[in-house]
Amino acid sequence: MAHFAELDENNVVIRVVVVDNSQILDSEGNESEAIGISFLRNFYNNNANWKKTSYNGNIRKNFAGIGLTYDESLDAFVWPQPFSSWILNNETVNWEAPITMPTLTADEEAAGKYYSWDESAYQADNTTGWILNTPG
């Protein structure tokens, strides 16, 4: 099965559909994104912008999902920026915090503690931002 994402006028994914592989094969039996796009445009009777996506990240880095944006310069689907200070890593196409998350100690891990990002704390003091949380 092949997966295709339909994009709106801002390259934001509005839906992801599954297409049987037999619908995207060229005359030599090779998968063709262009044939898949043509199939979808005919099927939905529109001229929508479609991009192929894959679960395993073989193409376009991230599997497309509703709300992700297709970045043409990276040829990748990008998640929305989680915080204003986070930076997009153009190689992995993942957002990264401006400071590295601390490592949990063995005791913290055993207690189920975890770190979460606090943008306000980072904006107040850019040497902090990760907050240690205790469950419950």
Tab-separated table of N, CA and C in Angstrom:
chain	number	residue	atom	x	y	z
A	1	MET	N	0.824	-1.171	0.000
A	1	MET	CA	0.000	0.000	0.000
A	1	MET	C	0.880	1.250	0.000
A	2	ALA	N	0.451	2.221	-0.731
A	2	ALA	CA	1.145	3.501	-0.790
A	2	ALA	C	0.300	4.547	-0.075
A	3	HIS	N	0.960	5.541	0.468
A	3	HIS	CA	0.272	6.608	1.189
A	3	HIS	C	0.583	7.944	0.532
A	4	PHE	N	-0.454	8.766	0.419
A	4	PHE	CA	-0.316	10.091	-0.176
A	4	PHE	C	-0.979	11.111	0.734
A	5	ALA	N	-0.357	12.286	0.819
A	5	ALA	CA	-0.902	13.385	1.609
A	5	ALA	C	-1.440	14.455	0.674
A	6	GLU	N	-2.644	14.934	0.970
A	6	GLU	CA	-3.208	16.058	0.226
A	6	GLU	C	-2.837	17.335	0.975
A	7	LEU	N	-2.351	18.322	0.237
A	7	LEU	CA	-1.904	19.578	0.831
A	7	LEU	C	-2.849	20.711	0.473
A	8	ASP	N	-3.010	21.660	1.393
A	8	ASP	CA	-3.802	22.851	1.085
A	8	ASP	C	-2.898	23.881	0.392
A	9	GLU	N	-3.411	25.087	0.201
A	9	GLU	CA	-2.667	26.117	-0.521
A	9	GLU	C	-1.413	26.581	0.220
A	10	ASN	N	-1.306	26.248	1.524
A	10	ASN	CA	-0.124	26.597	2.321
A	10	ASN	C	0.793	25.398	2.557
A	11	ASN	N	0.573	24.321	1.810
A	11	ASN	CA	1.336	23.075	1.936
A	11	ASN	C	1.130	22.373	3.276
A	12	VAL	N	-0.003	22.623	3.921
A	12	VAL	CA	-0.358	21.935	5.164
A	12	VAL	C	-1.172	20.698	4.798
A	13	VAL	N	-0.838	19.579	5.417
A	13	VAL	CA	-1.529	18.319	5.146
A	13	VAL	C	-2.956	18.398	5.666
A	14	ILE	N	-3.912	18.112	4.776
A	14	ILE	CA	-5.319	18.116	5.179
A	14	ILE	C	-5.916	16.706	5.237
A	15	ARG	N	-5.257	15.751	4.580
A	15	ARG	CA	-5.658	14.346	4.718
A	15	ARG	C	-4.573	13.458	4.142
A	16	VAL	N	-4.583	12.210	4.622
A	16	VAL	CA	-3.661	11.189	4.125
A	16	VAL	C	-4.507	10.010	3.691
A	17	VAL	N	-4.236	9.507	2.498
A	17	VAL	CA	-5.015	8.391	1.963
A	17	VAL	C	-4.096	7.237	1.580
A	18	VAL	N	-4.693	6.068	1.500
A	18	VAL	CA	-3.979	4.855	1.100
A	18	VAL	C	-4.387	4.512	-0.326
A	19	VAL	N	-3.403	4.164	-1.142
A	19	VAL	CA	-3.644	3.783	-2.528
A	19	VAL	C	-3.009	2.406	-2.753
A	20	ASP	N	-3.755	1.518	-3.356
A	20	ASP	CA	-3.215	0.205	-3.678
A	20	ASP	C	-2.021	0.370	-4.613
A	21	ASN	N	-0.967	-0.380	-4.356
A	21	ASN	CA	0.251	-0.274	-5.168
A	21	ASN	C	-0.010	-0.467	-6.654
A	22	SER	N	-1.003	-1.273	-6.995
A	22	SER	CA	-1.284	-1.530	-8.411
A	22	SER	C	-1.707	-0.253	-9.143
A	23	GLN	N	-2.178	0.747	-8.398
A	23	GLN	CA	-2.646	1.998	-9.004
A	23	GLN	C	-1.505	2.986	-9.278
A	24	ILE	N	-0.295	2.662	-8.818
A	24	ILE	CA	0.800	3.625	-8.985
A	24	ILE	C	1.984	3.047	-9.758
A	25	LEU	N	1.739	1.952	-10.464
A	25	LEU	CA	2.834	1.317	-11.209
A	25	LEU	C	2.919	1.841	-12.636
A	26	ASP	N	4.169	2.032	-13.096
A	26	ASP	CA	4.367	2.421	-14.493
A	26	ASP	C	4.359	1.165	-15.363
A	27	SER	N	4.594	1.333	-16.642
A	27	SER	CA	4.518	0.206	-17.589
A	27	SER	C	5.573	-0.864	-17.321
A	28	GLU	N	6.612	-0.518	-16.569
A	28	GLU	CA	7.667	-1.488	-16.245
A	28	GLU	C	7.496	-2.085	-14.847
A	29	GLY	N	6.387	-1.733	-14.177
A	29	GLY	CA	6.106	-2.295	-12.865
A	29	GLY	C	6.755	-1.558	-11.710
A	30	ASN	N	7.281	-0.361	-11.961
A	30	ASN	CA	7.904	0.438	-10.904
A	30	ASN	C	6.906	1.436	-10.333
A	31	GLU	N	6.997	1.661	-9.022
A	31	GLU	CA	6.122	2.648	-8.393
A	31	GLU	C	6.449	4.034	-8.915
A	32	SER	N	5.408	4.821	-9.168
A	32	SER	CA	5.577	6.173	-9.690
A	32	SER	C	4.685	7.128	-8.901
A	33	GLU	N	5.316	8.101	-8.265
A	33	GLU	CA	4.542	9.109	-7.532
A	33	GLU	C	3.630	9.869	-8.488
A	34	ALA	N	4.128	10.205	-9.659
A	34	ALA	CA	3.337	10.960	-10.639
A	34	ALA	C	2.085	10.194	-11.046
A	35	ILE	N	2.197	8.885	-11.232
A	35	ILE	CA	1.025	8.076	-11.590
A	35	ILE	C	0.048	8.046	-10.423
A	36	GLY	N	0.572	7.956	-9.195
A	36	GLY	CA	-0.289	7.986	-8.019
A	36	GLY	C	-1.039	9.296	-7.890
A	37	ILE	N	-0.350	10.395	-8.162
A	37	ILE	CA	-0.994	11.711	-8.102
A	37	ILE	C	-2.082	11.818	-9.161
A	38	SER	N	-1.783	11.358	-10.358
A	38	SER	CA	-2.782	11.378	-11.431
A	38	SER	C	-3.998	10.533	-11.056
A	39	PHE	N	-3.743	9.351	-10.483
A	39	PHE	CA	-4.842	8.491	-10.034
A	39	PHE	C	-5.720	9.218	-9.017
A	40	LEU	N	-5.103	9.863	-8.027
A	40	LEU	CA	-5.862	10.554	-6.980
A	40	LEU	C	-6.631	11.747	-7.521
A	41	ARG	N	-6.036	12.491	-8.419
A	41	ARG	CA	-6.738	13.640	-9.006
A	41	ARG	C	-7.965	13.172	-9.788
A	42	ASN	N	-7.822	12.064	-10.495
A	42	ASN	CA	-8.968	11.506	-11.215
A	42	ASN	C	-10.005	10.942	-10.244
A	43	PHE	N	-9.547	10.235	-9.233
A	43	PHE	CA	-10.443	9.603	-8.270
A	43	PHE	C	-11.278	10.646	-7.522
A	44	TYR	N	-10.619	11.720	-7.089
A	44	TYR	CA	-11.312	12.765	-6.329
A	44	TYR	C	-11.853	13.886	-7.219
A	45	ASN	N	-11.609	13.774	-8.512
A	45	ASN	CA	-12.085	14.756	-9.478
A	45	ASN	C	-11.693	16.186	-9.068
A	46	ASN	N	-10.392	16.341	-8.771
A	46	ASN	CA	-9.870	17.661	-8.416
A	46	ASN	C	-8.428	17.789	-8.907
A	47	ASN	N	-7.847	18.920	-8.692
A	47	ASN	CA	-6.468	19.160	-9.111
A	47	ASN	C	-5.605	19.418	-7.870
A	48	ALA	N	-5.885	18.683	-6.805
A	48	ALA	CA	-5.215	18.889	-5.524
A	48	ALA	C	-3.720	18.617	-5.619
A	49	ASN	N	-2.999	19.189	-4.673
A	49	ASN	CA	-1.556	18.969	-4.550
A	49	ASN	C	-1.351	17.759	-3.638
A	50	TRP	N	-0.788	16.692	-4.188
A	50	TRP	CA	-0.539	15.455	-3.454
A	50	TRP	C	0.956	15.185	-3.383
A	51	LYS	N	1.397	14.606	-2.272
A	51	LYS	CA	2.781	14.167	-2.099
A	51	LYS	C	2.759	12.777	-1.492
A	52	LYS	N	3.625	11.923	-1.995
A	52	LYS	CA	3.739	10.578	-1.441
A	52	LYS	C	4.456	10.666	-0.097
A	53	THR	N	4.084	9.789	0.811
A	53	THR	CA	4.700	9.731	2.128
A	53	THR	C	4.924	8.269	2.494
A	54	SER	N	5.765	8.013	3.478
A	54	SER	CA	5.987	6.621	3.887
A	54	SER	C	6.149	6.522	5.395
A	55	TYR	N	5.632	5.430	5.944
A	55	TYR	CA	5.718	5.190	7.384
A	55	TYR	C	7.154	5.097	7.866
A	56	ASN	N	8.021	4.501	7.063
A	56	ASN	CA	9.386	4.252	7.520
A	56	ASN	C	10.342	5.411	7.251
A	57	GLY	N	9.842	6.525	6.740
A	57	GLY	CA	10.686	7.693	6.521
A	57	GLY	C	11.627	7.575	5.344
A	58	ASN	N	11.391	6.601	4.455
A	58	ASN	CA	12.254	6.457	3.280
A	58	ASN	C	12.216	7.686	2.391
A	59	ILE	N	11.076	8.339	2.380
A	59	ILE	CA	10.962	9.593	1.627
A	59	ILE	C	10.351	10.641	2.545
A	60	ARG	N	10.800	11.844	2.407
A	60	ARG	CA	10.226	13.020	3.072
A	60	ARG	C	10.295	12.968	4.595
A	61	LYS	N	11.279	12.246	5.117
A	61	LYS	CA	11.673	12.210	6.535
A	61	LYS	C	10.600	11.755	7.515
A	62	ASN	N	9.464	12.446	7.571
A	62	ASN	CA	8.393	12.109	8.510
A	62	ASN	C	7.160	11.647	7.745
A	63	PHE	N	6.444	10.694	8.343
A	63	PHE	CA	5.174	10.287	7.754
A	63	PHE	C	4.215	11.459	7.869
A	64	ALA	N	3.548	11.788	6.789
A	64	ALA	CA	2.624	12.923	6.783
A	64	ALA	C	1.440	12.653	7.703
A	65	GLY	N	1.012	13.692	8.357
A	65	GLY	CA	-0.178	13.638	9.194
A	65	GLY	C	-0.897	14.969	9.091
A	66	ILE	N	-2.160	14.963	9.386
A	66	ILE	CA	-2.937	16.199	9.321
A	66	ILE	C	-2.270	17.248	10.202
A	67	GLY	N	-2.043	18.427	9.624
A	67	GLY	CA	-1.431	19.529	10.358
A	67	GLY	C	0.059	19.691	10.123
A	68	LEU	N	0.725	18.647	9.598
A	68	LEU	CA	2.129	18.809	9.251
A	68	LEU	C	2.227	19.653	7.989
A	69	THR	N	3.375	20.260	7.773
A	69	THR	CA	3.595	21.097	6.600
A	69	THR	C	4.631	20.438	5.712
A	70	TYR	N	4.368	20.466	4.417
A	70	TYR	CA	5.364	19.990	3.465
A	70	TYR	C	6.296	21.155	3.164
A	71	ASP	N	7.588	20.962	3.449
A	71	ASP	CA	8.612	21.966	3.174
A	71	ASP	C	9.309	21.566	1.877
A	72	GLU	N	9.066	22.343	0.843
A	72	GLU	CA	9.591	22.017	-0.479
A	72	GLU	C	11.116	22.041	-0.514
A	73	SER	N	11.735	23.000	0.177
A	73	SER	CA	13.192	23.101	0.137
A	73	SER	C	13.856	21.907	0.815
A	74	LEU	N	13.207	21.317	1.806
A	74	LEU	CA	13.734	20.137	2.491
A	74	LEU	C	13.181	18.845	1.913
A	75	ASP	N	12.153	18.953	1.062
A	75	ASP	CA	11.414	17.806	0.544
A	75	ASP	C	11.036	16.880	1.704
A	76	ALA	N	10.377	17.501	2.710
A	76	ALA	CA	10.050	16.763	3.920
A	76	ALA	C	8.769	17.297	4.545
A	77	PHE	N	8.107	16.420	5.311
A	77	PHE	CA	6.961	16.826	6.115
A	77	PHE	C	7.477	17.240	7.487
A	78	VAL	N	7.042	18.413	7.938
A	78	VAL	CA	7.562	18.997	9.173
A	78	VAL	C	6.424	19.183	10.172
A	79	TRP	N	6.656	18.736	11.402
A	79	TRP	CA	5.703	18.953	12.481
A	79	TRP	C	5.645	20.438	12.797
A	80	PRO	N	4.526	20.918	13.344
A	80	PRO	CA	4.467	22.318	13.787
A	80	PRO	C	5.527	22.569	14.875
A	81	GLN	N	6.062	23.769	14.890
A	81	GLN	CA	7.068	24.128	15.882
A	81	GLN	C	6.439	24.084	17.273
A	82	PRO	N	6.998	23.267	18.197
A	82	PRO	CA	6.358	23.110	19.502
A	82	PRO	C	6.505	24.332	20.411
A	83	PHE	N	7.629	25.035	20.303
A	83	PHE	CA	7.892	26.217	21.117
A	83	PHE	C	8.679	27.207	20.271
A	84	SER	N	8.504	28.485	20.551
A	84	SER	CA	9.136	29.508	19.714
A	84	SER	C	10.658	29.456	19.749
A	85	SER	N	11.231	28.929	20.815
A	85	SER	CA	12.697	28.876	20.923
A	85	SER	C	13.310	27.643	20.251
A	86	TRP	N	12.497	26.663	19.907
A	86	TRP	CA	13.033	25.433	19.343
A	86	TRP	C	13.457	25.647	17.894
A	87	ILE	N	14.483	24.911	17.477
A	87	ILE	CA	15.116	25.098	16.177
A	87	ILE	C	14.941	23.828	15.343
A	88	LEU	N	14.611	24.020	14.072
A	88	LEU	CA	14.445	22.870	13.185
A	88	LEU	C	15.815	22.374	12.732
A	89	ASN	N	16.073	21.093	12.963
A	89	ASN	CA	17.280	20.455	12.467
A	89	ASN	C	16.980	20.051	11.028
A	90	ASN	N	17.614	20.700	10.068
A	90	ASN	CA	17.313	20.447	8.662
A	90	ASN	C	17.723	19.062	8.190
A	91	GLU	N	18.615	18.403	8.918
A	91	GLU	CA	19.032	17.059	8.522
A	91	GLU	C	18.030	16.001	8.972
A	92	THR	N	17.613	16.078	10.236
A	92	THR	CA	16.662	15.097	10.768
A	92	THR	C	15.224	15.543	10.570
A	93	VAL	N	15.027	16.825	10.303
A	93	VAL	CA	13.713	17.460	10.183
A	93	VAL	C	12.886	17.240	11.452
A	94	ASN	N	13.555	17.407	12.578
A	94	ASN	CA	12.906	17.374	13.885
A	94	ASN	C	13.243	18.663	14.617
A	95	TRP	N	12.319	19.103	15.467
A	95	TRP	CA	12.537	20.296	16.269
A	95	TRP	C	13.390	19.937	17.472
A	96	GLU	N	14.335	20.819	17.807
A	96	GLU	CA	15.233	20.571	18.935
A	96	GLU	C	15.220	21.760	19.881
A	97	ALA	N	15.254	21.438	21.165
A	97	ALA	CA	15.313	22.480	22.183
A	97	ALA	C	16.649	23.209	22.078
A	98	PRO	N	16.682	24.469	22.479
A	98	PRO	CA	17.928	25.227	22.402
A	98	PRO	C	18.974	24.775	23.420
A	99	ILE	N	18.560	24.035	24.437
A	99	ILE	CA	19.504	23.437	25.376
A	99	ILE	C	19.160	21.957	25.524
A	100	THR	N	20.167	21.168	25.789
A	100	THR	CA	19.999	19.725	25.873
A	100	THR	C	19.231	19.334	27.137
A	101	MET	N	18.323	18.385	26.969
A	101	MET	CA	17.567	17.885	28.111
A	101	MET	C	18.510	17.146	29.055
A	102	PRO	N	18.425	17.431	30.366
A	102	PRO	CA	19.266	16.706	31.320
A	102	PRO	C	18.926	15.213	31.329
A	103	THR	N	19.876	14.432	31.754
A	103	THR	CA	19.672	12.989	31.861
A	103	THR	C	19.088	12.669	33.231
A	104	LEU	N	18.088	11.816	33.238
A	104	LEU	CA	17.503	11.379	34.507
A	104	LEU	C	18.492	10.486	35.250
A	105	THR	N	18.531	10.618	36.565
A	105	THR	CA	19.308	9.683	37.368
A	105	THR	C	18.533	8.366	37.438
A	106	ALA	N	19.192	7.328	37.879
A	106	ALA	CA	18.529	6.031	38.014
A	106	ALA	C	17.363	6.131	39.000
A	107	ASP	N	17.546	6.877	40.086
A	107	ASP	CA	16.475	7.042	41.086
A	107	ASP	C	15.296	7.811	40.502
A	108	GLU	N	15.580	8.879	39.749
A	108	GLU	CA	14.507	9.661	39.121
A	108	GLU	C	13.729	8.803	38.126
A	109	GLU	N	14.458	8.023	37.342
A	109	GLU	CA	13.813	7.161	36.358
A	109	GLU	C	12.932	6.119	37.048
A	110	ALA	N	13.448	5.523	38.119
A	110	ALA	CA	12.689	4.509	38.862
A	110	ALA	C	11.423	5.115	39.472
A	111	ALA	N	11.486	6.385	39.822
A	111	ALA	CA	10.331	7.061	40.417
A	111	ALA	C	9.350	7.552	39.360
A	112	GLY	N	9.661	7.329	38.079
A	112	GLY	CA	8.768	7.738	37.005
A	112	GLY	C	8.848	9.213	36.677
A	113	LYS	N	9.887	9.875	37.153
A	113	LYS	CA	10.028	11.307	36.873
A	113	LYS	C	10.399	11.510	35.407
A	114	TYR	N	10.117	12.702	34.923
A	114	TYR	CA	10.394	13.026	33.524
A	114	TYR	C	10.593	14.530	33.384
A	115	TYR	N	11.226	14.918	32.300
A	115	TYR	CA	11.439	16.336	32.007
A	115	TYR	C	10.426	16.812	30.982
A	116	SER	N	9.986	18.041	31.164
A	116	SER	CA	9.154	18.704	30.161
A	116	SER	C	9.717	20.099	29.939
A	117	TRP	N	9.389	20.668	28.807
A	117	TRP	CA	9.912	21.978	28.434
A	117	TRP	C	9.006	23.085	28.967
A	118	ASP	N	9.621	24.109	29.538
A	118	ASP	CA	8.897	25.282	30.023
A	118	ASP	C	9.440	26.500	29.284
A	119	GLU	N	8.713	26.933	28.277
A	119	GLU	CA	9.156	28.043	27.434
A	119	GLU	C	9.312	29.329	28.237
A	120	SER	N	8.421	29.566	29.189
A	120	SER	CA	8.515	30.776	30.016
A	120	SER	C	9.798	30.791	30.826
A	121	ALA	N	10.158	29.650	31.382
A	121	ALA	CA	11.407	29.560	32.147
A	121	ALA	C	12.604	29.844	31.243
A	122	TYR	N	12.563	29.295	30.044
A	122	TYR	CA	13.673	29.543	29.104
A	122	TYR	C	13.744	31.016	28.713
A	123	GLN	N	12.614	31.636	28.456
A	123	GLN	CA	12.606	33.048	28.062
A	123	GLN	C	13.114	33.938	29.196
A	124	ALA	N	12.857	33.547	30.438
A	124	ALA	CA	13.328	34.319	31.585
A	124	ALA	C	14.818	34.122	31.846
A	125	ASP	N	15.301	32.916	31.552
A	125	ASP	CA	16.712	32.584	31.794
A	125	ASP	C	17.097	31.499	30.792
A	126	ASN	N	17.832	31.883	29.749
A	126	ASN	CA	18.096	30.925	28.668
A	126	ASN	C	19.116	29.845	29.025
A	127	THR	N	19.431	29.692	30.324
A	127	THR	CA	20.245	28.552	30.750
A	127	THR	C	19.366	27.462	31.359
A	128	THR	N	18.063	27.728	31.409
A	128	THR	CA	17.115	26.761	31.965
A	128	THR	C	15.966	26.583	30.972
A	129	GLY	N	15.074	25.708	31.281
A	129	GLY	CA	13.930	25.446	30.409
A	129	GLY	C	13.367	24.058	30.651
A	130	TRP	N	14.240	23.122	30.990
A	130	TRP	CA	13.769	21.764	31.292
A	130	TRP	C	13.359	21.698	32.748
A	131	ILE	N	12.137	21.229	32.993
A	131	ILE	CA	11.582	21.140	34.344
A	131	ILE	C	11.391	19.666	34.679
A	132	LEU	N	11.924	19.248	35.844
A	132	LEU	CA	11.765	17.875	36.295
A	132	LEU	C	10.383	17.717	36.920
A	133	ASN	N	9.631	16.747	36.420
A	133	ASN	CA	8.261	16.507	36.884
A	133	ASN	C	8.174	15.176	37.628
A	134	THR	N	7.302	15.175	38.633
A	134	THR	CA	7.012	13.957	39.379
A	134	THR	C	5.575	13.542	39.047
A	135	PRO	N	5.362	12.298	38.616
A	135	PRO	CA	3.990	11.881	38.256
A	135	PRO	C	3.068	11.895	39.472
A	136	GLY	N	1.787	12.121	39.160
A	136	GLY	CA	0.761	12.054	40.185
A	136	GLY	C	0.537	13.310	40.853
